[in-house]
Short mmCIF file of C-alpha atoms in Angstrom, two decimals:
data_model
loop_
_atom_site.label_atom_id
_atom_site.label_comp_id
_atom_site.label_asym_id
_atom_site.label_seq_id
_atom_site.Cartn_x
_atom_site.Cartn_y
_atom_site.Cartn_z
CA MET A 16 11.41 19.68 -34.93
CA GLY A 17 11.58 22.29 -32.15
CA LEU A 18 14.72 23.09 -30.20
CA ASN A 19 13.50 21.28 -27.09
CA ASN A 20 12.81 18.15 -29.11
CA GLN A 21 16.19 18.32 -30.82
CA TRP A 22 18.01 18.46 -27.49
CA MET A 23 15.77 15.74 -26.05
CA GLN A 24 16.57 13.36 -28.90
CA ARG A 25 20.30 13.99 -28.55
CA ASP A 26 20.01 13.39 -24.81
CA LEU A 27 18.08 10.13 -25.11
CA ALA A 28 20.64 8.80 -27.56
CA VAL A 29 23.47 8.94 -25.02
CA LEU A 30 22.31 9.61 -21.43
CA TRP A 31 21.01 7.39 -18.64
CA HIS A 32 19.22 9.63 -16.13
CA PRO A 33 19.17 9.18 -12.33
CA CYS A 34 16.18 7.80 -10.45
CA THR A 35 14.36 7.22 -13.76
CA GLN A 36 12.75 4.39 -15.67
CA MET A 37 14.05 5.54 -19.03
CA LYS A 38 11.14 3.93 -20.89
CA ASP A 39 8.90 6.61 -19.33
CA HIS A 40 10.40 9.06 -21.79
CA GLU A 41 8.71 7.31 -24.67
CA GLN A 42 5.60 9.18 -23.48
CA LEU A 43 6.90 11.75 -21.01
CA PRO A 44 8.91 14.49 -22.71
CA LEU A 45 12.31 15.25 -21.25
CA ILE A 46 12.77 18.97 -20.62
CA PRO A 47 16.15 20.43 -21.61
CA ILE A 48 17.00 23.59 -19.66
CA LYS A 49 18.96 26.39 -21.28
CA ARG A 50 19.28 28.85 -18.43
CA GLY A 51 18.17 29.67 -14.91
CA GLU A 52 17.53 32.86 -12.98
CA GLY A 53 16.21 33.14 -9.44
CA VAL A 54 13.42 30.61 -8.91
CA TRP A 55 12.99 30.12 -12.67
CA LEU A 56 14.32 27.56 -15.12
CA GLU A 57 13.93 28.23 -18.84
CA ASP A 58 13.92 25.68 -21.65
CA PHE A 59 15.30 26.12 -25.18
CA GLU A 60 11.97 27.42 -26.48
CA GLY A 61 11.59 30.10 -23.81
CA LYS A 62 9.08 28.41 -21.48
CA ARG A 63 9.78 28.99 -17.80
CA TYR A 64 9.27 26.65 -14.85
CA LEU A 65 9.18 27.75 -11.21
CA ASP A 66 11.62 25.46 -9.37
CA ALA A 67 9.49 24.44 -6.37
CA VAL A 68 11.86 21.63 -5.34
CA SER A 69 15.12 23.59 -5.45
CA SER A 70 16.50 21.22 -8.09
CA TRP A 71 16.55 18.21 -5.75
CA TRP A 72 16.70 20.31 -2.58
CA VAL A 73 20.06 21.99 -3.23
CA ASN A 74 19.29 25.54 -4.37
CA VAL A 75 18.63 28.10 -1.65
CA PHE A 76 19.36 31.51 -3.18
CA GLY A 77 18.19 31.04 -6.74
CA HIS A 78 19.76 29.98 -9.99
CA CYS A 79 22.70 32.05 -11.25
CA ASN A 80 22.86 34.12 -8.08
CA PRO A 81 25.20 37.02 -8.95
CA ARG A 82 26.96 37.00 -5.57
CA ILE A 83 27.78 33.30 -5.71
CA ASN A 84 28.66 33.60 -9.41
CA GLN A 85 31.20 36.32 -8.70
CA ARG A 86 32.86 34.45 -5.84
CA ILE A 87 33.39 31.41 -8.08
CA LYS A 88 34.68 33.58 -10.95
CA ASP A 89 37.20 35.23 -8.62
CA GLN A 90 38.34 31.86 -7.29
CA VAL A 91 38.76 30.20 -10.68
CA ASP A 92 41.45 32.75 -11.57
CA GLN A 93 43.32 31.92 -8.35
CA LEU A 94 43.16 28.15 -7.86
CA GLU A 95 40.81 25.56 -9.33
CA HIS A 96 41.95 22.52 -7.30
CA VAL A 97 44.77 21.11 -5.23
CA ILE A 98 45.27 17.84 -3.40
CA LEU A 99 44.12 18.21 0.21
CA ALA A 100 46.53 15.58 1.57
CA GLY A 101 49.62 17.45 2.74
CA PHE A 102 48.37 20.69 1.15
CA SER A 103 45.66 23.21 1.96
CA HIS A 104 44.17 26.43 0.61
CA GLN A 105 42.46 29.59 1.80
CA PRO A 106 38.80 28.78 0.90
CA VAL A 107 38.76 25.42 2.71
CA ILE A 108 40.37 26.89 5.82
CA GLU A 109 37.97 29.83 5.94
CA LEU A 110 34.96 27.59 5.28
CA SER A 111 35.99 25.20 8.05
CA GLU A 112 36.44 28.05 10.52
CA ARG A 113 32.99 29.39 9.71
CA LEU A 114 31.28 26.01 9.93
CA VAL A 115 32.85 25.34 13.33
CA LYS A 116 31.66 28.76 14.51
CA MET A 117 28.06 28.43 13.26
CA THR A 118 27.25 24.79 14.06
CA PRO A 119 26.31 23.52 17.55
CA GLU A 120 29.05 23.83 20.17
CA GLY A 121 31.50 20.94 20.26
CA LEU A 122 31.71 20.28 16.52
CA THR A 123 35.30 21.31 15.97
CA ARG A 124 36.57 19.27 13.01
CA CYS A 125 35.54 19.24 9.34
CA PHE A 126 36.20 16.31 7.03
CA TYR A 127 35.19 16.95 3.42
CA ALA A 128 33.59 14.64 0.87
CA ASP A 129 32.07 15.14 -2.57
CA ASN A 130 28.33 14.61 -1.93
CA GLY A 131 25.75 13.59 0.64
CA SER A 132 26.04 9.81 0.26
CA SER A 133 29.82 10.00 0.53
CA CYS A 134 29.47 12.13 3.64
CA ILE A 135 27.31 9.46 5.27
CA GLU A 136 29.95 6.86 4.40
CA VAL A 137 32.55 9.02 6.12
CA ALA A 138 30.48 9.29 9.31
CA LEU A 139 29.77 5.55 9.42
CA LYS A 140 33.41 4.63 8.84
CA MET A 141 34.64 7.17 11.38
CA SER A 142 32.26 5.86 14.04
CA PHE A 143 33.21 2.22 13.43
CA HIS A 144 36.92 3.07 13.31
CA TYR A 145 36.68 5.17 16.46
CA TRP A 146 35.47 2.18 18.49
CA LEU A 147 38.15 0.01 16.90
CA ASN A 148 40.81 2.52 17.93
CA ARG A 149 39.30 2.61 21.42
CA GLU A 150 39.67 -1.19 21.59
CA GLN A 151 35.94 -1.90 21.43
CA PRO A 152 35.78 -3.88 18.16
CA ASP A 153 32.36 -5.38 18.94
CA LYS A 154 30.71 -1.99 18.43
CA LYS A 155 30.16 -2.23 14.68
CA ARG A 156 26.39 -2.16 14.04
CA PHE A 157 24.21 0.82 13.23
CA VAL A 158 20.70 1.69 14.36
CA THR A 159 18.42 3.53 11.95
CA LEU A 160 14.75 4.49 11.65
CA THR A 161 12.20 2.82 9.43
CA ASN A 162 11.28 4.92 6.38
CA SER A 163 14.67 6.63 6.50
CA TYR A 164 16.91 7.56 3.56
CA HIS A 165 20.60 8.42 3.70
CA GLY A 166 21.87 8.03 0.14
CA GLU A 167 22.64 5.61 -2.67
CA THR A 168 26.12 4.27 -1.94
CA MET A 169 26.28 0.87 -0.25
CA ALA A 170 26.67 1.74 3.42
CA ALA A 171 24.37 4.74 3.05
CA MET A 172 21.71 2.47 1.54
CA ALA A 173 22.18 -0.02 4.34
CA VAL A 174 21.17 2.54 6.97
CA GLY A 175 18.16 3.58 4.88
CA ASP A 176 14.75 1.96 4.80
CA VAL A 177 12.82 3.06 1.69
CA PRO A 178 12.27 -0.32 -0.04
CA LEU A 179 12.22 1.09 -3.56
CA PHE A 180 15.87 2.09 -3.13
CA THR A 181 17.13 -0.78 -0.97
CA GLU A 182 15.18 -3.96 -1.77
CA THR A 183 17.07 -4.82 -4.97
CA TYR A 184 20.47 -4.57 -3.28
CA LYS A 185 19.58 -6.25 0.03
CA ALA A 186 22.18 -9.01 -0.46
CA LEU A 187 24.95 -6.41 -0.64
CA LEU A 188 24.03 -4.36 2.42
CA LEU A 189 25.19 -4.19 6.03
CA ASP A 190 23.02 -5.78 8.69
CA THR A 191 21.47 -2.83 10.52
CA ILE A 192 18.95 -2.53 13.35
CA LYS A 193 15.76 -0.73 12.35
CA VAL A 194 13.60 1.04 14.91
CA PRO A 195 10.06 2.33 14.20
CA SER A 196 10.04 5.92 12.97
CA PRO A 197 8.55 8.69 15.14
CA ASP A 198 6.70 9.82 11.98
CA CYS A 199 3.77 11.89 13.29
CA TYR A 200 1.57 11.19 10.26
CA LEU A 201 0.84 7.84 11.89
CA ARG A 202 -0.10 9.21 15.32
CA PRO A 203 -3.51 8.29 16.76
CA GLU A 204 -6.27 10.87 16.46
CA GLY A 205 -6.06 13.54 19.14
CA VAL A 206 -2.44 12.83 20.04
CA SER A 207 0.05 15.71 19.69
CA TRP A 208 3.28 15.53 17.72
CA GLU A 209 5.29 15.75 20.95
CA ALA A 210 3.33 13.04 22.74
CA HIS A 211 3.56 10.69 19.77
CA SER A 212 7.29 11.30 19.34
CA ARG A 213 7.84 10.55 23.04
CA THR A 214 5.86 7.34 22.78
CA MET A 215 7.74 6.22 19.69
CA PHE A 216 11.05 6.81 21.46
CA LEU A 217 10.35 3.87 23.77
CA ALA A 218 11.32 1.46 20.96
CA MET A 219 14.66 3.24 20.52
CA GLU A 220 15.28 3.16 24.27
CA GLN A 221 14.67 -0.57 24.37
CA THR A 222 16.85 -1.21 21.32
CA LEU A 223 19.80 0.65 22.81
CA ALA A 224 19.34 -1.00 26.18
CA GLU A 225 19.50 -4.44 24.58
CA ASN A 226 22.15 -3.82 21.89
CA HIS A 227 24.40 -0.94 22.95
CA GLN A 228 27.43 -3.18 23.47
CA THR A 229 27.49 -3.97 19.75
CA VAL A 230 26.18 -0.65 18.39
CA ALA A 231 28.56 1.98 17.06
CA ALA A 232 26.03 4.70 16.25
CA VAL A 233 22.44 5.71 15.68
CA ILE A 234 21.79 7.65 12.46
CA VAL A 235 18.67 9.73 11.82
CA GLU A 236 17.35 12.50 9.60
CA PRO A 237 16.40 15.17 12.13
CA LEU A 238 12.75 16.39 12.05
CA ILE A 239 12.00 15.43 8.42
CA GLN A 240 12.36 12.10 6.62
CA GLY A 241 12.76 13.51 3.12
CA ALA A 242 12.74 10.73 0.54
CA GLY A 243 10.43 8.78 2.84
CA GLY A 244 7.63 11.17 1.87
CA MET A 245 8.48 14.34 3.82
CA ARG A 246 7.28 12.67 7.02
CA MET A 247 7.89 14.81 10.11
CA TYR A 248 8.31 14.48 13.88
CA HIS A 249 8.83 16.55 17.02
CA PRO A 250 12.29 17.78 18.20
CA VAL A 251 11.79 16.10 21.59
CA TYR A 252 12.69 12.79 19.93
CA LEU A 253 16.17 14.15 19.19
CA THR A 254 16.56 15.43 22.75
CA LEU A 255 15.69 12.01 24.14
CA LEU A 256 17.95 10.31 21.60
CA ARG A 257 20.98 12.41 22.51
CA GLU A 258 20.49 11.64 26.19
CA ALA A 259 20.13 7.91 25.50
CA CYS A 260 23.19 7.77 23.22
CA ASP A 261 25.24 9.40 25.98
CA ARG A 262 23.87 7.00 28.59
CA TYR A 263 24.55 3.88 26.52
CA GLY A 264 27.87 4.97 25.01
CA VAL A 265 26.70 5.14 21.38
CA HIS A 266 27.49 7.79 18.75
CA LEU A 267 24.74 9.98 17.29
CA ILE A 268 24.97 10.77 13.57
CA LEU A 269 22.63 13.46 12.29
CA ASP A 270 22.04 13.53 8.54
CA GLU A 271 21.25 17.20 7.87
CA ILE A 272 22.16 16.92 4.20
CA ALA A 273 18.62 17.85 3.15
CA VAL A 274 17.39 19.75 6.22
CA GLY A 275 20.42 21.85 7.12
CA PHE A 276 20.91 25.52 6.27
CA GLY A 277 17.51 26.88 7.18
CA ARG A 278 15.10 24.31 5.75
CA THR A 279 13.42 23.52 9.07
CA GLY A 280 13.16 27.11 10.32
CA THR A 281 16.51 27.17 12.13
CA MET A 282 19.94 27.08 10.56
CA PHE A 283 20.30 23.44 11.60
CA ALA A 284 17.44 21.16 12.61
CA CYS A 285 19.25 19.89 15.71
CA GLU A 286 19.16 23.41 17.17
CA GLN A 287 15.44 22.91 17.84
CA ALA A 288 16.33 20.03 20.17
CA GLY A 289 19.23 21.90 21.77
CA ILE A 290 21.70 19.10 21.06
CA THR A 291 25.10 18.48 19.50
CA PRO A 292 25.59 15.22 17.57
CA ASP A 293 28.86 13.32 17.42
CA PHE A 294 28.73 13.60 13.63
CA LEU A 295 26.86 16.23 11.61
CA CYS A 296 26.57 15.52 7.88
CA LEU A 297 26.09 18.56 5.62
CA SER A 298 25.81 18.94 1.84
CA LYS A 299 23.20 20.09 -0.75
CA ALA A 300 22.53 23.72 0.27
CA LEU A 301 26.10 24.08 1.58
CA THR A 302 27.21 25.50 -1.79
CA GLY A 303 23.89 27.17 -2.60
CA GLY A 304 23.20 24.36 -5.06
CA TYR A 305 26.18 25.19 -7.27
CA LEU A 306 28.80 22.48 -6.83
CA PRO A 307 29.11 19.09 -5.09
CA LEU A 308 30.60 19.43 -1.61
CA ALA A 309 29.90 17.78 1.73
CA ALA A 310 31.24 18.27 5.23
CA CYS A 311 31.22 15.64 7.96
CA MET A 312 31.68 17.55 11.19
CA THR A 313 32.76 15.88 14.40
CA THR A 314 34.23 16.46 17.84
CA ASP A 315 37.71 16.63 19.32
CA GLU A 316 36.87 13.42 21.19
CA VAL A 317 36.45 11.55 17.90
CA TYR A 318 39.41 13.32 16.28
CA SER A 319 41.72 12.38 19.16
CA ALA A 320 41.04 8.66 18.72
CA PHE A 321 42.80 8.81 15.33
CA TYR A 322 45.65 11.14 16.37
CA ASP A 323 48.75 9.00 16.94
CA ASP A 324 52.14 8.00 15.54
CA TYR A 325 51.89 6.68 11.98
CA PRO A 326 53.02 3.08 12.74
CA THR A 327 49.94 2.58 14.97
CA LEU A 328 47.82 2.75 11.77
CA ARG A 329 45.13 4.69 13.61
CA ALA A 330 44.82 7.36 10.90
CA PHE A 331 41.56 7.77 9.00
CA LEU A 332 42.77 6.77 5.54
CA HIS A 333 39.72 7.86 3.59
CA SER A 334 39.89 10.22 0.63
CA HIS A 335 38.15 11.65 -2.42
CA SER A 336 40.01 13.16 -5.36
CA TYR A 337 38.08 16.43 -5.14
CA THR A 338 38.03 16.71 -1.35
CA GLY A 339 37.69 20.36 -0.31
CA ASN A 340 37.66 21.64 -3.89
CA PRO A 341 38.43 25.40 -3.84
CA LEU A 342 35.67 26.34 -6.31
CA ALA A 343 33.06 24.49 -4.25
CA CYS A 344 34.40 26.04 -1.05
CA ALA A 345 34.20 29.50 -2.65
CA ALA A 346 30.54 28.87 -3.52
CA ALA A 347 29.92 27.75 0.06
CA LEU A 348 31.58 30.86 1.47
CA ALA A 349 29.40 33.08 -0.72
CA THR A 350 26.34 31.13 0.42
CA LEU A 351 27.24 31.65 4.08
CA ASP A 352 27.78 35.36 3.37
CA ILE A 353 24.21 35.62 2.12
CA PHE A 354 22.89 33.87 5.22
CA GLU A 355 24.80 36.34 7.40
CA GLU A 356 24.02 39.52 5.48
CA ASP A 357 20.40 39.02 4.40
CA ASN A 358 18.67 37.91 7.64
CA VAL A 359 17.55 34.79 5.79
CA ILE A 360 16.26 32.69 8.68
CA GLU A 361 14.01 35.50 9.93
CA ASN A 362 12.74 36.33 6.43
CA ASN A 363 11.91 32.67 5.85
CA LYS A 364 9.41 32.76 8.73
CA ALA A 365 7.13 35.02 6.69
CA LEU A 366 7.53 32.83 3.60
CA ALA A 367 6.75 29.70 5.62
CA GLN A 368 3.62 31.34 6.98
CA ARG A 369 2.54 32.27 3.46
CA MET A 370 3.01 28.63 2.38
CA ALA A 371 0.74 27.54 5.23
CA LEU A 372 -1.94 30.10 4.38
CA ALA A 373 -1.84 29.38 0.65
CA THR A 374 -2.42 25.66 1.16
CA ALA A 375 -4.74 25.79 4.20
CA HIS A 376 -7.82 25.05 2.07
CA LEU A 377 -6.39 21.65 1.10
CA VAL A 378 -6.94 20.36 4.64
CA ASP A 379 -10.59 19.95 3.66
CA HIS A 380 -9.91 18.23 0.33
CA PRO A 381 -11.64 14.82 0.26
CA HIS A 382 -8.46 13.09 -0.93
CA VAL A 383 -5.90 14.93 1.21
CA SER A 384 -5.16 13.25 4.54
CA GLU A 385 -2.69 15.82 5.84
CA VAL A 386 -1.01 19.11 5.08
CA ARG A 387 2.12 19.17 7.24
CA GLN A 388 4.93 21.67 7.52
CA THR A 389 8.28 22.20 9.20
CA GLY A 390 9.82 25.55 8.32
CA MET A 391 10.34 25.92 4.58
CA VAL A 392 9.17 22.37 3.82
CA LEU A 393 5.46 21.75 3.27
CA ALA A 394 3.91 18.43 2.22
CA ILE A 395 0.42 17.48 1.06
CA GLU A 396 -0.44 13.78 1.25
CA MET A 397 -3.00 12.47 -1.26
CA VAL A 398 -4.96 9.38 -0.20
CA GLN A 399 -7.58 7.06 -1.58
CA ASP A 400 -9.66 7.29 1.60
CA LYS A 401 -9.34 10.27 3.94
CA ALA A 402 -10.87 8.73 7.05
CA SER A 403 -8.62 5.67 7.12
CA LYS A 404 -5.64 7.33 5.43
CA THR A 405 -5.68 4.50 2.89
CA ALA A 406 -2.96 5.20 0.34
CA TYR A 407 -3.32 4.93 -3.39
CA PRO A 408 -1.54 1.92 -4.91
CA TRP A 409 1.89 3.20 -5.92
CA GLN A 410 1.49 1.71 -9.40
CA GLU A 411 -1.23 4.29 -10.13
CA ARG A 412 1.40 7.07 -9.97
CA ARG A 413 -1.04 9.76 -8.92
CA GLY A 414 1.85 12.10 -8.21
CA LEU A 415 2.93 11.87 -11.85
CA LYS A 416 -0.36 13.51 -12.87
CA VAL A 417 0.39 16.42 -10.54
CA PHE A 418 3.89 16.67 -12.02
CA GLN A 419 2.56 16.74 -15.59
CA HIS A 420 -0.10 19.34 -14.82
CA ALA A 421 2.45 21.54 -13.05
CA LEU A 422 4.77 21.46 -16.07
CA GLU A 423 1.91 22.62 -18.29
CA ARG A 424 1.32 25.52 -15.90
CA GLY A 425 5.03 26.41 -15.67
CA ALA A 426 6.07 24.85 -12.36
CA LEU A 427 8.47 22.09 -11.36
CA LEU A 428 6.61 20.08 -8.71
CA ARG A 429 8.05 16.56 -8.41
CA PRO A 430 5.93 14.59 -5.91
CA LEU A 431 7.25 11.71 -3.85
CA GLY A 432 4.67 9.11 -4.76
CA SER A 433 1.38 10.62 -3.62
CA VAL A 434 3.04 13.34 -1.55
CA VAL A 435 3.08 16.76 -3.20
CA TYR A 436 5.62 19.03 -1.53
CA PHE A 437 7.04 22.54 -1.66
CA LEU A 438 10.76 22.93 -0.92
CA PRO A 439 11.53 26.16 -2.80
CA PRO A 440 14.56 28.46 -2.94
CA TYR A 441 14.48 31.11 -0.23
CA VAL A 442 14.29 33.88 -2.85
CA ILE A 443 10.72 32.88 -3.74
CA THR A 444 8.12 35.65 -3.37
CA PRO A 445 4.74 35.44 -1.59
CA GLU A 446 3.00 35.77 -4.96
CA GLN A 447 5.02 32.88 -6.38
CA ILE A 448 4.04 30.76 -3.37
CA ASP A 449 0.38 31.54 -4.11
CA PHE A 450 0.94 30.44 -7.72
CA LEU A 451 2.45 27.13 -6.59
CA ALA A 452 -0.46 26.51 -4.24
CA GLU A 453 -2.91 27.16 -7.08
CA VAL A 454 -1.08 24.80 -9.42
CA ALA A 455 -0.78 22.11 -6.75
CA SER A 456 -4.49 22.37 -5.93
CA GLU A 457 -5.42 21.97 -9.57
CA GLY A 458 -3.05 19.04 -9.97
CA ILE A 459 -4.38 17.29 -6.88
CA ASP A 460 -7.95 17.69 -8.15
CA ILE A 461 -6.96 16.15 -11.48
CA ALA A 462 -4.94 13.32 -9.94
CA THR A 463 -7.57 12.29 -7.39
CA ARG A 464 -10.76 12.51 -9.43
CA SER A 465 -9.55 10.35 -12.30
CA ASP A 466 -10.04 6.60 -12.40
CA ILE A 467 -6.82 4.69 -12.98
CA SER A 468 -6.93 1.00 -13.69
CA VAL A 469 -3.71 -0.72 -12.64
CA ALA A 470 -3.30 -4.44 -12.14
CA VAL A 471 -1.70 -4.97 -8.73
CA PRO A 472 0.59 -8.04 -8.79
CA SER A 473 0.46 -10.73 -6.12
CA ASN A 474 3.83 -9.61 -4.76
CA PHE A 475 2.51 -6.06 -4.26
CA HIS A 476 4.72 -4.04 -1.90
CA PRO A 477 2.52 -1.40 -0.23
CA ASP A 478 5.52 0.48 1.16
CA PHE A 479 6.99 1.16 -2.27
CA ARG A 480 6.46 4.59 -3.74
CA ASP A 481 7.33 6.45 -6.91
CA PRO A 482 10.63 8.17 -6.03
CA GLY A 483 9.62 11.53 -7.46
#
């Protein structure tokens, strides 16, 4: 029995993995990773895999980055953790100062959580509580986009709309208002991204006009709906949304957990719309992919609604045990240093262009309906019929074939259903991008030319997709 197999057997005896049907591993080998370096992950038998998905979208400067490593090592000898209620520490203060300075003007307060879902919960609770403190208790509903995803905790699920994640728990979720997504994949032929996004905003305008008296906030993923299949839209939608939220007296929550820190071509996606949200949710790349940390940023206007004498009970009594953990803050500070010192956003423009060039030939593939890109995120959508954009039944798991082929070739590509995507660390080289494009092209050929016989049940849900 090889080392990989030994570790796999030990794993399967005791672990329950996330976002996984564990029975799959009766046929699909689990891959134990021994070490990482740069864009590479290495298993216990020495095989390397190029991490094209940044280990679930968190890693920006490579595995075991020496600069981030050193900052954490220095911090662990100083302070590993301290309660953040009534106490503070240097890394969390410095990180907060830097986030306030680098984010859109007006975001002046940082509230920390442990992960992206928890950060969304913070924003939702703050918005609801703000209106309560402002003596407008009827404002307690949330507006969200179809095909959106904001996390796996209860309130975060409630403002999402990917059925695979939410359908089972529908009875437990908040009643939210869903508005059609501006997703430009669905635009009519010949219509531009901007024109389609403007047209799709009309539904949001009408929803706010009719419901603003009971709506606390609108929450969206700016520019890219990640778990919804890397669907993309034009920044003008965000510009119109900010104006409408101001006009109707509704908060705007931007979930930049996946798209913040350079993923869309600017440091934050909302910069491309020239707006400031009332709440900006950050996580994932915040620590360079090292440690769980999230920041919910908000304004002095929101902060002031909670600032009062204790007996009024206006305080925001929300907490996490590891809020503002010093080691995570140290990793975040090192990550921000790299952004500042290495001209990352500008360098990414060349990498993004290389991604476009390397995959341009797939536009003509008979089973590819679209190759779309926003900054350092590129997605290739496989379809059963190109002309009508008819999707493959999700039960056929075409993306799984791409995943398996990529592993054989030494790449970690983890499609979202039939959407193959690149979301690599920023330290990837042009040659490595070419390699990924080659592997993806081969995998798409294999996945789309094979006949797969799957019985589709009578309760078939066409909007479900393999989570990837």
